[in-house]
XYZ file of C-alpha atoms in Angstrom:
224
model
C 0.013 -0.070 0.331
C 1.368 3.415 -1.207
C 0.968 6.408 0.797
C 1.050 10.190 -0.318
C 4.526 12.103 0.380
C 2.514 14.740 3.059
C 1.055 11.763 5.503
C 5.136 9.970 4.723
C 6.335 13.408 5.485
C 4.092 13.613 8.358
C 5.047 10.254 9.776
C 8.828 9.998 9.397
C 9.218 13.852 10.963
C 7.623 12.511 14.707
C 9.767 9.022 13.738
C 12.807 11.803 14.169
C 13.953 9.918 10.822
C 14.357 13.499 9.187
C 16.357 12.330 5.576
C 13.757 10.874 5.240
C 11.196 12.906 5.516
C 12.693 15.471 3.141
C 13.905 13.418 0.526
C 10.326 14.179 -0.345
C 10.723 18.396 -0.495
C 10.316 18.405 -3.999
C 6.860 15.987 -4.478
C 5.075 17.763 -2.070
C 6.131 21.447 -3.977
C 4.828 19.691 -6.842
C 1.547 19.183 -5.180
C 0.843 22.093 -3.804
C 0.948 24.126 -7.394
C -1.044 21.429 -8.883
C -3.609 21.617 -6.254
C -3.091 18.105 -5.118
C -2.478 18.668 -1.500
C -5.701 18.570 0.429
C -5.967 21.859 1.416
C -3.893 24.912 1.381
C -3.718 24.943 5.411
C -2.517 21.067 4.980
C 0.407 22.568 2.551
C 1.373 25.026 4.804
C 1.533 22.224 7.640
C 3.664 19.952 5.371
C 6.091 22.807 4.662
C 7.059 23.584 8.060
C 7.588 20.629 9.055
C 9.905 20.117 6.347
C 11.652 23.324 7.987
C 12.205 21.569 11.277
C 13.215 18.927 9.338
C 15.580 20.455 7.783
C 16.964 22.141 10.803
C 17.461 19.085 12.681
C 19.987 17.878 9.812
C 21.373 21.789 10.183
C 20.361 22.829 6.684
C 19.624 26.297 8.620
C 19.354 27.690 5.145
C 17.155 25.360 3.308
C 15.093 25.313 6.412
C 14.017 29.126 6.396
C 13.129 28.495 3.007
C 11.125 25.873 4.004
C 9.812 28.044 7.026
C 9.243 31.446 4.572
C 6.439 28.798 2.613
C 4.738 28.166 5.181
C 4.480 32.067 5.945
C 3.229 32.679 2.080
C 1.113 29.287 2.675
C -0.772 30.792 5.463
C -0.829 34.469 4.438
C -1.731 33.450 1.347
C -5.539 32.036 3.372
C -6.199 35.718 4.152
C -5.845 34.760 8.073
C -4.335 33.103 10.791
C -5.065 29.215 11.426
C -4.637 27.325 14.656
C -1.507 26.283 13.552
C 0.386 29.138 12.375
C 1.764 29.218 15.925
C 4.055 26.679 14.166
C 6.010 28.609 12.095
C 6.810 31.287 14.301
C 8.244 28.908 16.815
C 10.092 27.938 13.241
C 11.387 31.208 13.065
C 12.617 30.986 17.063
C 14.455 27.907 16.418
C 16.134 28.768 13.077
C 17.329 31.530 15.121
C 18.164 29.453 18.486
C 20.113 27.452 16.387
C 22.242 30.068 14.000
C 23.409 31.594 17.313
C 20.953 34.396 16.959
C 19.643 34.295 20.746
C 17.371 37.549 20.941
C 15.916 36.901 17.888
C 15.210 33.640 18.801
C 13.439 34.534 21.939
C 11.019 37.306 20.304
C 9.892 34.690 18.342
C 9.630 31.866 20.612
C 7.530 34.245 22.514
C 5.211 34.421 19.659
C 4.364 31.308 19.126
C 3.203 31.228 22.365
C 0.627 33.888 21.869
C -0.878 32.418 19.176
C -1.350 28.691 20.765
C -4.576 28.354 21.139
C -5.533 27.264 24.451
C -9.215 26.215 23.943
C -8.830 23.494 21.845
C -8.676 19.493 23.340
C -4.684 18.055 22.263
C -3.528 15.670 21.707
C 0.135 14.312 23.167
C 1.855 15.670 19.832
C 0.362 19.297 20.500
C 1.376 19.269 24.274
C 5.258 17.789 23.469
C 5.595 21.081 20.439
C 4.517 22.965 23.095
C 6.714 21.997 25.614
C 9.210 22.028 22.878
C 8.223 25.850 22.761
C 8.694 26.735 26.604
C 12.188 24.926 26.715
C 13.606 26.558 23.407
C 12.400 29.628 24.649
C 14.307 28.559 27.930
C 16.975 27.778 26.125
C 17.377 31.557 24.353
C 16.903 33.130 27.629
C 19.479 30.803 29.428
C 22.158 32.098 26.197
C 21.122 35.474 27.047
C 22.271 34.936 30.529
C 18.698 36.279 31.396
C 18.103 32.625 33.668
C 15.150 34.121 36.075
C 13.004 33.778 33.037
C 15.175 30.899 30.886
C 14.451 28.840 34.876
C 10.104 29.691 34.365
C 9.859 28.393 30.565
C 11.890 25.756 31.889
C 9.825 25.035 33.912
C 6.381 25.581 32.200
C 7.551 22.933 30.174
C 8.790 20.520 32.932
C 4.465 20.735 33.361
C 3.286 19.718 30.795
C 5.674 16.685 29.856
C 5.798 15.386 34.103
C 1.839 15.542 33.591
C 2.812 13.177 30.914
C 5.477 10.748 31.240
C 3.926 7.967 32.829
C 1.084 6.993 30.568
C 3.101 8.343 26.950
C 6.788 7.095 25.685
C 6.484 10.203 23.371
C 7.144 13.067 26.592
C 9.341 9.483 28.270
C 11.978 9.883 25.878
C 11.346 13.855 25.340
C 12.305 14.428 28.942
C 15.338 11.771 28.967
C 16.438 13.334 25.695
C 16.052 17.028 25.449
C 14.440 18.027 28.864
C 16.408 17.062 31.472
C 19.694 17.498 29.646
C 18.282 21.383 29.626
C 17.941 21.375 32.805
C 20.887 20.494 33.925
C 22.423 23.541 31.778
C 19.960 25.926 34.148
C 21.432 24.534 36.814
C 25.066 24.337 36.057
C 24.029 28.146 34.451
C 22.811 29.312 37.783
C 25.614 28.233 39.725
C 27.965 29.117 38.061
C 26.113 32.934 38.132
C 25.698 32.462 41.941
C 27.197 35.065 43.937
C 28.473 35.506 47.914
C 25.767 35.384 49.838
C 22.421 34.172 49.684
C 22.145 33.047 46.197
C 25.478 31.290 46.539
C 23.860 29.796 50.286
C 21.003 29.120 48.547
C 23.065 26.965 45.541
C 24.962 25.227 47.630
C 27.743 23.439 45.872
C 28.637 25.388 42.586
C 30.513 22.236 41.196
C 27.560 21.364 40.347
C 27.891 17.760 41.779
C 24.996 15.184 41.738
C 23.579 16.267 45.022
C 23.601 19.681 44.856
C 21.555 19.310 40.951
C 19.036 16.984 43.143
C 18.856 19.723 45.861
C 18.275 22.949 43.276
C 15.445 20.451 41.351
C 13.762 19.579 44.701
C 13.708 23.724 45.522
C 12.847 24.831 41.772
C 10.519 21.865 40.510
C 8.807 20.583 43.902
C 10.291 17.188 43.759
C 12.936 14.963 42.891
C 15.149 14.717 40.461
């Protein structure tokens, strides 16, 4: 049984098979140009997934081309649809990957403004939102705005921690992405701690495992 290219792109992207996803880029563009895509919304969404795949492969300028294609697709509809937040996120991710952290933070913030909290969400929707919060936290950590970084990382953790026991997707995301970023934030906090109260709060400037567990308990309200 053969599947349409857009379905294959979506499946490969979800599984993290980014090279396989982008192998259908030309087919997707032909389908969009020939009017064979299910809808303009669908075409914009799939271009976003292709953009994300290129960014994950480190092909940033190619990713930016597909971000622009997705944006143009939404603009042609004359209104903002529910998935428009995703292209704002991709813009932010592009700037994060290319170490333009101020621009990254701006677009992550805009993305979160467009998230629709009124509709029922799948686990994939919630993990995407966790990604946005986590990447926003990374951008602010790189900018040495640690309080803002921590607030966004906490939001990501709140989303993921509720799903980890029931979703392998959430469990893998926590272990592969979110926990390493939380530890980066811990080490940044250790390095930025000054004498006095802040130094006491993060008792081990060396950033050992015991100190991390204490810090995590204080910040996230449970054991690491």
